[in-house]
Coordinates of C-alpha atoms and ligand atoms in Angstrom, one line a residue:
M1 CA -4.4 -3.6 8.4
S2 CA -6.0 -0.4 10.5
D3 CA -6.4 3.3 8.4
D4 CA -3.4 4.5 10.7
I5 CA -1.0 2.4 9.2
A6 CA -0.8 3.8 5.8
P7 CA 1.0 7.2 6.3
V8 CA 3.3 5.4 8.9
L9 CA 4.4 3.8 5.3
D10 CA 5.1 7.0 3.2
H11 CA 6.3 8.4 6.0
I12 CA 9.1 5.1 6.2
D13 CA 9.7 5.8 2.1
T14 CA 10.2 8.9 2.0
G15 CA 12.5 9.3 5.3
L16 CA 14.7 6.3 4.3
D17 CA 17.9 8.3 3.3
T18 CA 18.0 9.2 6.9
S19 CA 17.7 6.4 8.4
L20 CA 20.2 5.1 6.2
E21 CA 22.7 7.9 7.9
R22 CA 21.2 7.3 11.3
L23 CA 22.0 3.2 10.4
F24 CA 25.8 4.9 9.7
E25 CA 26.3 5.9 12.5
L26 CA 26.0 3.7 14.6
V27 CA 27.8 1.6 12.2
R28 CA 30.6 3.4 12.4
I29 CA 31.1 2.7 16.0
E30 CA 33.8 0.0 16.6
S31 CA 32.2 -2.5 18.8
I32 CA 33.6 -5.1 18.6
S33 CA 32.6 -7.1 22.2
T34 CA 34.9 -10.2 22.2
D35 CA 37.8 -8.3 21.8
P36 CA 39.2 -6.3 24.9
D37 CA 40.7 -3.6 23.0
Y38 CA 37.0 -2.1 21.7
A39 CA 35.8 -1.9 25.3
A40 CA 35.7 1.7 24.8
G41 CA 33.4 1.3 20.9
C42 CA 30.9 -0.5 23.2
R43 CA 30.3 1.7 25.8
Q44 CA 29.9 4.4 22.8
A45 CA 27.3 1.3 20.9
A46 CA 25.3 1.9 24.3
E47 CA 25.4 5.3 24.4
W48 CA 24.3 6.5 20.5
I49 CA 21.3 4.1 21.4
K50 CA 20.3 5.7 24.8
K51 CA 20.6 8.6 22.5
T52 CA 18.6 7.9 19.8
L53 CA 15.9 6.1 22.1
D54 CA 16.0 9.1 24.4
G55 CA 14.7 11.9 21.4
L56 CA 12.4 9.5 20.1
G57 CA 10.4 9.2 23.6
F58 CA 11.5 6.5 24.7
E59 CA 13.0 6.2 29.0
S60 CA 16.3 4.5 28.3
S61 CA 19.4 3.8 30.0
V62 CA 22.7 2.5 29.7
R63 CA 23.5 -0.1 32.4
D64 CA 26.5 -1.2 33.6
T65 CA 27.4 -5.6 33.6
P66 CA 30.3 -7.3 34.4
G67 CA 30.9 -7.4 30.7
H68 CA 29.6 -4.5 28.3
P69 CA 26.5 -2.5 28.8
V70 CA 23.1 -3.8 28.2
V71 CA 20.8 -0.6 27.2
V72 CA 17.0 -0.9 28.6
A73 CA 14.7 1.9 27.1
H74 CA 10.2 2.0 27.7
Y75 CA 7.9 3.5 25.6
N76 CA 4.5 4.1 27.9
P77 CA 2.2 5.0 24.9
P78 CA 0.0 7.7 26.9
N79 CA -3.9 6.5 27.7
R80 CA -3.4 2.9 26.7
D81 CA -3.0 1.2 29.9
N82 CA -4.0 -2.0 28.6
A83 CA -2.0 -2.3 25.3
L84 CA 0.7 -5.0 24.5
H85 CA 3.6 -4.8 26.2
V86 CA 6.3 -6.5 23.6
L87 CA 10.2 -6.9 24.5
F88 CA 12.4 -5.9 22.0
Y89 CA 15.7 -7.7 21.9
G90 CA 19.0 -7.1 19.5
H91 CA 22.2 -7.1 20.0
Y92 CA 24.8 -3.8 18.6
D93 CA 28.2 -6.0 19.5
V94 CA 30.0 -6.8 16.1
Q95 CA 32.3 -10.3 15.2
P96 CA 36.0 -8.9 14.6
V97 CA 36.9 -7.4 11.4
D98 CA 39.5 -10.3 10.5
P99 CA 41.0 -11.3 8.1
L100 CA 41.6 -7.6 7.2
E101 CA 42.6 -7.7 3.8
L102 CA 39.9 -9.9 2.3
W103 CA 37.2 -6.2 3.2
D104 CA 37.2 -4.8 -0.5
S105 CA 36.7 -0.8 1.6
P106 CA 37.2 -0.7 5.9
P107 CA 34.5 -2.7 8.1
F108 CA 33.1 0.5 9.7
E109 CA 33.1 3.0 6.9
P110 CA 29.8 2.5 5.5
R111 CA 29.3 2.6 2.0
L112 CA 26.5 1.9 -0.7
V113 CA 27.2 -0.8 -2.9
D114 CA 25.6 -1.3 -6.1
V115 CA 26.2 -4.3 -7.2
G116 CA 23.7 -4.9 -10.9
G117 CA 20.8 -2.4 -9.7
T118 CA 20.9 -4.0 -6.1
K119 CA 21.9 -1.6 -3.4
H120 CA 24.0 -3.4 -0.1
I121 CA 25.1 -1.8 2.8
V122 CA 28.6 -3.0 2.9
A123 CA 29.7 -2.6 6.7
R124 CA 30.6 -4.9 10.0
G125 CA 27.2 -4.9 11.5
A126 CA 25.1 -3.4 8.7
C127 CA 23.3 -7.2 9.1
D128 CA 24.2 -9.0 12.2
D129 CA 22.4 -6.8 14.6
K130 CA 23.2 -3.3 13.9
G131 CA 21.2 -3.3 10.4
Q132 CA 18.7 -5.5 11.8
L133 CA 17.5 -3.1 14.9
M134 CA 17.8 -0.6 13.2
T135 CA 14.7 -2.2 11.2
F136 CA 12.9 -1.3 14.9
V137 CA 14.0 1.5 15.7
E138 CA 13.2 3.5 12.2
A139 CA 9.5 1.9 12.3
C140 CA 9.3 3.2 16.1
R141 CA 10.7 6.0 15.3
A142 CA 8.1 6.6 12.4
H143 CA 4.5 5.9 14.3
L144 CA 6.0 8.2 16.8
D145 CA 6.5 11.0 14.1
I146 CA 3.2 10.6 12.8
H147 CA 1.3 9.4 15.4
E148 CA 3.1 10.5 18.0
S149 CA 2.7 7.7 20.2
L150 CA 3.1 3.5 19.4
P151 CA 0.5 0.9 19.2
V152 CA 1.9 -1.6 22.1
R153 CA 3.6 -0.6 25.2
V154 CA 7.5 -1.5 24.1
T155 CA 10.7 -2.1 26.6
M156 CA 14.2 -3.1 24.2
V157 CA 17.0 -4.6 25.4
L158 CA 19.9 -4.2 23.3
E159 CA 22.7 -6.3 25.1
G160 CA 26.7 -5.6 24.0
E161 CA 27.5 -9.2 24.0
E162 CA 26.0 -11.4 22.3
E163 CA 28.8 -12.0 19.7
C164 CA 31.1 -13.3 22.8
G165 CA 28.2 -15.3 24.3
S166 CA 26.3 -13.1 26.2
I167 CA 27.7 -14.5 29.8
N168 CA 25.9 -11.7 32.1
L169 CA 22.6 -11.5 30.2
D170 CA 21.0 -14.2 31.8
P171 CA 22.2 -12.8 35.8
F172 CA 21.0 -9.1 34.1
L173 CA 17.9 -10.6 32.6
E174 CA 17.0 -11.9 36.8
A175 CA 18.0 -8.5 38.6
N176 CA 16.0 -7.0 36.1
R177 CA 13.4 -9.7 35.4
D178 CA 10.2 -7.3 37.2
E179 CA 11.5 -4.2 34.8
L180 CA 11.3 -6.7 32.0
S181 CA 8.1 -8.1 32.3
A182 CA 5.9 -8.6 29.0
D183 CA 3.2 -10.3 27.1
V184 CA 5.6 -11.6 23.9
A185 CA 9.2 -10.8 23.0
L186 CA 10.6 -10.0 19.7
I187 CA 13.6 -11.1 18.0
C188 CA 15.1 -9.4 14.6
D189 CA 18.7 -10.8 14.3
T190 CA 17.7 -13.8 11.8
G191 CA 16.5 -14.0 8.6
M192 CA 14.3 -13.6 5.5
W193 CA 13.2 -17.2 3.3
D194 CA 15.0 -15.5 0.1
A195 CA 15.3 -12.1 -0.9
K196 CA 11.0 -11.7 -1.8
T197 CA 9.6 -13.9 0.4
P198 CA 10.0 -13.1 4.5
A199 CA 9.9 -15.4 7.1
I200 CA 9.3 -16.3 10.4
T201 CA 12.1 -18.3 12.3
T202 CA 10.5 -21.6 14.2
M203 CA 13.6 -23.6 15.5
L204 CA 16.9 -22.5 16.3
R205 CA 19.8 -24.8 17.4
G206 CA 21.1 -25.3 20.5
L207 CA 25.4 -24.5 20.1
L208 CA 27.7 -26.5 22.5
G209 CA 31.1 -25.1 23.2
I210 CA 34.4 -26.7 24.7
E211 CA 38.0 -26.0 23.8
V212 CA 40.4 -29.1 23.9
I213 CA 44.3 -28.5 25.2
V214 CA 47.0 -31.7 24.3
T215 CA 50.0 -31.7 26.5
G216 CA 52.7 -34.1 25.6
P217 CA 56.5 -33.3 26.7
S218 CA 56.9 -30.6 28.8
L219 CA 58.9 -28.4 26.1
D220 CA 59.2 -27.5 21.8
L221 CA 61.8 -30.4 21.0
H222 CA 64.2 -30.9 17.7
S223 CA 62.3 -32.9 15.9
G224 CA 65.6 -34.8 15.6
I225 CA 67.3 -35.4 18.3
F226 CA 63.2 -36.5 19.9
G227 CA 61.6 -37.1 16.5
G228 CA 60.7 -40.9 16.9
A229 CA 60.6 -41.6 21.0
A230 CA 58.7 -38.8 21.1
R231 CA 55.0 -38.2 21.5
N232 CA 53.3 -35.7 19.3
P233 CA 50.4 -34.1 20.7
I234 CA 49.6 -32.5 17.2
R235 CA 49.7 -36.0 16.2
V236 CA 47.2 -37.1 19.4
L237 CA 44.6 -34.6 18.8
N238 CA 44.2 -35.1 15.7
R239 CA 43.4 -38.4 15.4
M240 CA 41.3 -37.8 18.3
L241 CA 38.9 -35.8 16.1
S242 CA 39.6 -37.6 13.4
D243 CA 37.9 -40.0 15.3
L244 CA 34.8 -37.7 16.1
H245 CA 32.7 -38.9 12.9
D246 CA 32.5 -41.7 10.9
D247 CA 32.4 -42.1 7.3
D248 CA 28.4 -41.5 6.7
G249 CA 29.5 -38.3 8.9
R250 CA 27.1 -39.2 11.6
V251 CA 29.1 -37.8 15.2
Q252 CA 30.3 -41.2 17.3
I253 CA 30.1 -39.5 21.0
P254 CA 28.3 -42.4 22.3
G255 CA 24.9 -40.9 23.9
F256 CA 25.2 -38.1 21.3
Y257 CA 22.4 -38.4 19.1
D258 CA 19.8 -38.8 21.9
G259 CA 17.8 -35.9 22.6
V260 CA 17.5 -35.5 18.5
E261 CA 13.5 -36.8 17.1
E262 CA 12.6 -37.6 13.8
L263 CA 10.5 -34.5 12.1
P264 CA 7.5 -34.3 12.1
A265 CA 5.4 -35.3 9.3
A266 CA 3.9 -31.7 8.8
V267 CA 6.8 -30.4 9.2
R268 CA 8.8 -32.5 6.7
E269 CA 6.2 -31.9 4.6
Q270 CA 6.1 -28.5 4.7
W271 CA 9.9 -28.2 4.2
D272 CA 9.9 -30.7 0.6
N273 CA 7.3 -27.7 -0.3
L274 CA 10.2 -25.0 -0.1
D275 CA 11.6 -23.3 -3.0
F276 CA 15.2 -24.6 -2.2
T277 CA 17.8 -25.6 -4.7
E278 CA 20.7 -27.6 -2.3
S279 CA 23.9 -27.1 -5.7
A280 CA 22.6 -23.3 -5.6
F281 CA 22.4 -23.3 -1.1
L282 CA 26.4 -25.0 -1.7
G283 CA 27.5 -23.8 -5.1
D284 CA 27.4 -19.6 -3.9
V285 CA 29.9 -20.4 -0.8
G286 CA 32.2 -22.6 -4.1
L287 CA 31.2 -26.3 -3.3
G288 CA 28.5 -28.5 -4.5
V289 CA 28.4 -32.4 -2.5
P290 CA 27.0 -31.7 0.5
A291 CA 29.1 -32.9 3.3
G292 CA 27.0 -33.5 6.6
E293 CA 24.9 -37.2 7.8
A294 CA 24.1 -39.3 4.6
G295 CA 20.7 -39.6 2.8
R296 CA 19.7 -35.9 5.4
S297 CA 18.9 -33.7 3.3
V298 CA 20.2 -30.0 3.1
L299 CA 18.1 -28.5 4.8
E300 CA 17.7 -31.2 8.3
Q301 CA 21.4 -31.8 7.8
V302 CA 21.0 -26.9 8.4
W303 CA 17.9 -27.0 10.3
S304 CA 17.4 -30.4 11.8
R305 CA 20.8 -32.3 12.7
P306 CA 23.2 -31.7 14.8
T307 CA 26.6 -31.0 14.3
C308 CA 29.9 -31.4 15.8
E309 CA 32.8 -29.0 14.2
V310 CA 36.3 -28.3 14.5
N311 CA 36.5 -24.3 14.1
G312 CA 40.3 -24.0 15.1
I313 CA 43.6 -25.6 15.6
I314 CA 46.3 -24.5 17.4
G315 CA 49.6 -26.2 17.9
G316 CA 53.6 -26.0 16.9
Y317 CA 55.5 -24.0 14.3
T318 CA 53.0 -22.0 12.0
G319 CA 55.0 -19.2 10.9
D320 CA 57.1 -19.0 7.8
G321 CA 59.4 -21.2 6.3
T322 CA 60.3 -23.9 8.2
K323 CA 61.2 -25.6 11.8
T324 CA 61.6 -29.0 12.5
V325 CA 60.3 -29.0 16.4
I326 CA 58.2 -31.0 18.1
P327 CA 55.9 -29.5 19.9
S328 CA 54.5 -30.0 23.6
R329 CA 50.9 -29.1 23.3
A330 CA 47.9 -28.7 20.7
T331 CA 44.6 -27.4 21.1
A332 CA 41.3 -27.0 19.1
K333 CA 38.4 -25.3 19.7
I334 CA 35.6 -27.4 19.3
S335 CA 31.3 -26.1 18.9
C336 CA 28.1 -28.6 18.6
R337 CA 25.5 -27.2 17.0
L338 CA 22.6 -29.1 19.3
V339 CA 18.8 -29.7 17.9
G340 CA 15.8 -31.5 19.9
K341 CA 16.3 -32.5 23.4
Q342 CA 19.5 -32.9 23.3
D343 CA 21.5 -32.4 26.6
P344 CA 24.1 -30.0 26.3
I345 CA 25.6 -30.7 29.6
A346 CA 25.1 -34.6 28.2
I347 CA 26.4 -33.9 25.7
R348 CA 29.8 -32.1 27.0
D349 CA 31.3 -34.5 29.4
A350 CA 30.6 -37.4 27.1
F351 CA 32.8 -35.3 24.5
K352 CA 35.4 -35.2 27.4
Q353 CA 35.0 -38.9 28.5
F354 CA 35.1 -39.8 24.3
I355 CA 38.9 -37.4 24.4
R356 CA 40.0 -39.2 27.7
D357 CA 39.5 -42.4 26.4
R358 CA 41.9 -42.3 23.3
L359 CA 43.8 -39.9 25.2
P360 CA 47.9 -42.4 25.0
A361 CA 50.7 -42.8 27.9
D362 CA 52.5 -39.6 28.6
C363 CA 49.4 -37.1 27.8
K364 CA 47.4 -34.6 29.3
V365 CA 44.3 -33.3 29.1
E366 CA 42.6 -29.8 29.7
F367 CA 39.4 -28.5 28.4
I368 CA 38.0 -25.3 28.5
D369 CA 34.1 -24.8 28.6
H370 CA 32.3 -22.3 26.5
G371 CA 28.7 -21.7 26.6
A372 CA 26.3 -24.0 27.0
G373 CA 22.6 -23.8 25.1
A374 CA 19.5 -25.7 24.1
A375 CA 18.1 -26.3 21.1
I376 CA 14.5 -23.8 20.6
Q377 CA 11.3 -24.7 18.7
I378 CA 9.0 -21.6 19.4
D379 CA 4.9 -22.6 19.6
V380 CA 4.0 -21.9 16.0
T381 CA 0.0 -22.1 17.1
T382 CA 0.6 -18.2 18.8
P383 CA -1.5 -15.4 17.8
Y384 CA 0.8 -13.5 18.0
L385 CA 2.6 -15.4 15.3
S386 CA -0.3 -15.4 13.1
K387 CA -0.9 -11.8 13.0
A388 CA 2.8 -11.2 12.4
A389 CA 2.8 -13.4 9.4
A390 CA -0.8 -11.7 8.5
A391 CA 1.8 -8.4 8.6
L392 CA 4.4 -9.7 7.1
K393 CA 2.4 -11.2 4.3
Q394 CA 0.9 -7.4 3.1
E395 CA 4.7 -6.3 3.0
F396 CA 4.9 -8.6 1.4
D397 CA 2.6 -10.0 -0.8
R398 CA 3.9 -13.4 -0.1
D399 CA 3.1 -15.8 2.6
A400 CA 5.5 -15.1 5.3
V401 CA 8.2 -18.8 5.5
L402 CA 8.1 -20.5 8.8
M403 CA 11.9 -21.9 8.9
G404 CA 14.4 -23.3 10.9
C405 CA 17.5 -22.1 11.0
G406 CA 21.4 -23.2 11.8
G407 CA 22.9 -20.9 13.9
S408 CA 21.8 -19.6 17.3
I409 CA 20.3 -17.0 19.1
P410 CA 20.4 -18.1 23.2
V411 CA 17.9 -15.3 24.6
V412 CA 15.1 -17.0 22.9
E413 CA 16.0 -19.9 26.1
S414 CA 16.5 -17.0 28.5
F415 CA 13.8 -14.8 27.7
R416 CA 11.5 -17.9 28.2
R417 CA 13.6 -19.5 31.8
I418 CA 13.9 -16.3 33.6
L419 CA 10.5 -13.8 31.9
G420 CA 8.2 -17.2 31.1
I421 CA 8.1 -15.3 27.5
D422 CA 8.0 -17.1 24.1
S423 CA 9.7 -15.2 21.0
L424 CA 8.6 -14.0 17.5
L425 CA 11.7 -14.8 15.8
I426 CA 11.8 -11.8 12.1
G427 CA 14.2 -11.2 10.4
F428 CA 15.6 -9.0 7.3
G429 CA 18.8 -11.2 7.2
L430 CA 19.6 -13.5 3.0
N431 CA 22.3 -16.1 3.1
D432 CA 24.2 -14.0 1.4
D433 CA 24.9 -11.7 3.5
R434 CA 28.7 -12.6 4.3
V435 CA 27.6 -12.3 8.4
H436 CA 30.7 -12.9 10.2
S437 CA 32.7 -12.6 7.0
P438 CA 35.0 -9.9 5.1
N439 CA 32.0 -7.6 3.2
E440 CA 29.4 -8.4 6.0
K441 CA 26.4 -6.4 3.4
Y442 CA 22.4 -6.4 4.5
N443 CA 20.5 -5.4 1.3
L444 CA 19.3 -2.0 0.4
S445 CA 15.4 -3.4 0.3
S446 CA 15.7 -5.2 3.8
F447 CA 15.9 -3.0 5.4
H448 CA 13.4 -0.4 3.5
H449 CA 11.2 -3.9 3.7
G450 CA 12.9 -4.6 6.9
I451 CA 10.9 -1.6 9.0
R452 CA 7.4 -1.5 6.9
S453 CA 7.5 -4.3 8.0
W454 CA 7.9 -3.5 12.0
A455 CA 5.6 -0.6 11.2
R456 CA 3.3 -3.0 10.2
V457 CA 3.4 -5.8 13.2
L458 CA 3.7 -3.3 15.8
D459 CA 0.3 -2.1 14.1
A460 CA -0.8 -5.6 14.0
L461 CA -0.3 -6.7 18.4
R462 CA -1.8 -3.6 18.9
Ligands
BES501 N1 22.0 -13.6 14.3 C1 23.3 -15.0 14.4 C2 22.7 -15.8 14.5 C3 22.1 -16.7 13.3 C4 23.0 -16.7 13.1 C5 21.3 -16.3 12.4 C6 22.7 -17.3 10.8 C7 20.7 -16.4 12.3 C8 21.3 -17.3 10.5 C9 24.0 -14.7 16.1 O1 24.3 -12.7 16.2 C10 25.3 -15.7 16.0 O2 26.1 -15.3 15.2 N2 24.9 -16.1 17.1 C11 26.5 -16.7 17.2 C12 26.0 -17.4 18.6 C13 26.5 -17.0 19.7 C14 26.7 -17.4 21.0 C15 28.3 -16.5 20.0 C16 26.3 -18.4 15.7 O3 25.0 -19.1 16.2 O4 27.0 -18.4 16.5
MN502 MN1 23.1 -11.5 15.6
MN503 MN1 26.0 -13.5 14.7

């Protein structure tokens, strides 16, 4: 730890309220990326970030894409031509807020709520990812306020389409490869081990999305006149979906497990030694019995085993009361979390074949492809990782846990493939933050420790 860091940390502590006010400003902007009605909110969030970073002395720009803009910002420490160059990534877009009626307060009116002595910042995006990206921005601010410089060279890429698949990001990275080149990427979009224990995420599951549309009769039919004789696409779809898993929770698509590897013994041992209670993890969300592959621990089920899930089903009459109808079509939205060396494209093809093999007479099936990204394994032997882990240990007085993550952050793979750089995933979210759900929150202590942690990590990487 250099002598430079103590005054920076003090400055963060005394300025926490103003840091929070700035986060609130960003959170008030309604930047829901997946809904075209909020395009103006996405641009406004990008403009707010540009203005904020310019105010810190970054050179920043809001860059148009075919979708929502990307903010790019650069800071070169004066007289330090050989400084390490980090690329920071975050996303300013958020998930939709529905169901709105389940929120205790309006989603875009951030509030600080005291829950049994713990302060929560409550709003859509409080954690994912506005609160998290602001931990890095505020850490830069503190260094600049105290030292009029940063310990490293910083480029930031803050995108607005993460929550809808980042379809325009790869072309953007390709078109701006030289401008975005750096030594290592830093990403703040993951979680801690628990409220007191920091973590570096070293495994991320991949994600594959497909929509299946089964059509039977050419129009919705009276179920009295045609029922019994007409093929019902909801029943057809249901049967296909129920074939996806056996009674032990194993996915039945041929070849699905190709490339799935057993955990290396050392990793298994590390995970076995983590203080993790399956019943508490499930109990927090109203469940009690692990529903994944039989014979696997819950941590394996969510970190190192693949899934094939039905995220939504649409079909037939869903309004009030009854309507006696045989629908013309039924749709399911499916996503698979992938691990190891599973090939997303091969699995997509195998999934489609699995469905087609079960298509009865008089039915048609169509597919809509959504994103496809493979799983990620971070190199745990880099000096960047050990320096960051040491900095986190100083902040929390506990070793950082190297953990897996059931979620997906496709940009990690893009950074490696397009820019040739590895990522360091450090985040301060907690499992009970209700990300993507009503009443999303970020602990004030996550925000505060997050800012202090990034200040230390930047100092440690210098
Ligand atoms: N920040 C999350 C990823 C995440 C989730 C990290 C849980 C740690 C714990 C990210 O914003 C996200 O939600 N990713 C999506 C993928 C995207 C393509 C919609 C996901 O994992 O579902
Ligand atoms: Mn996120
Ligand atoms: Mn998210």
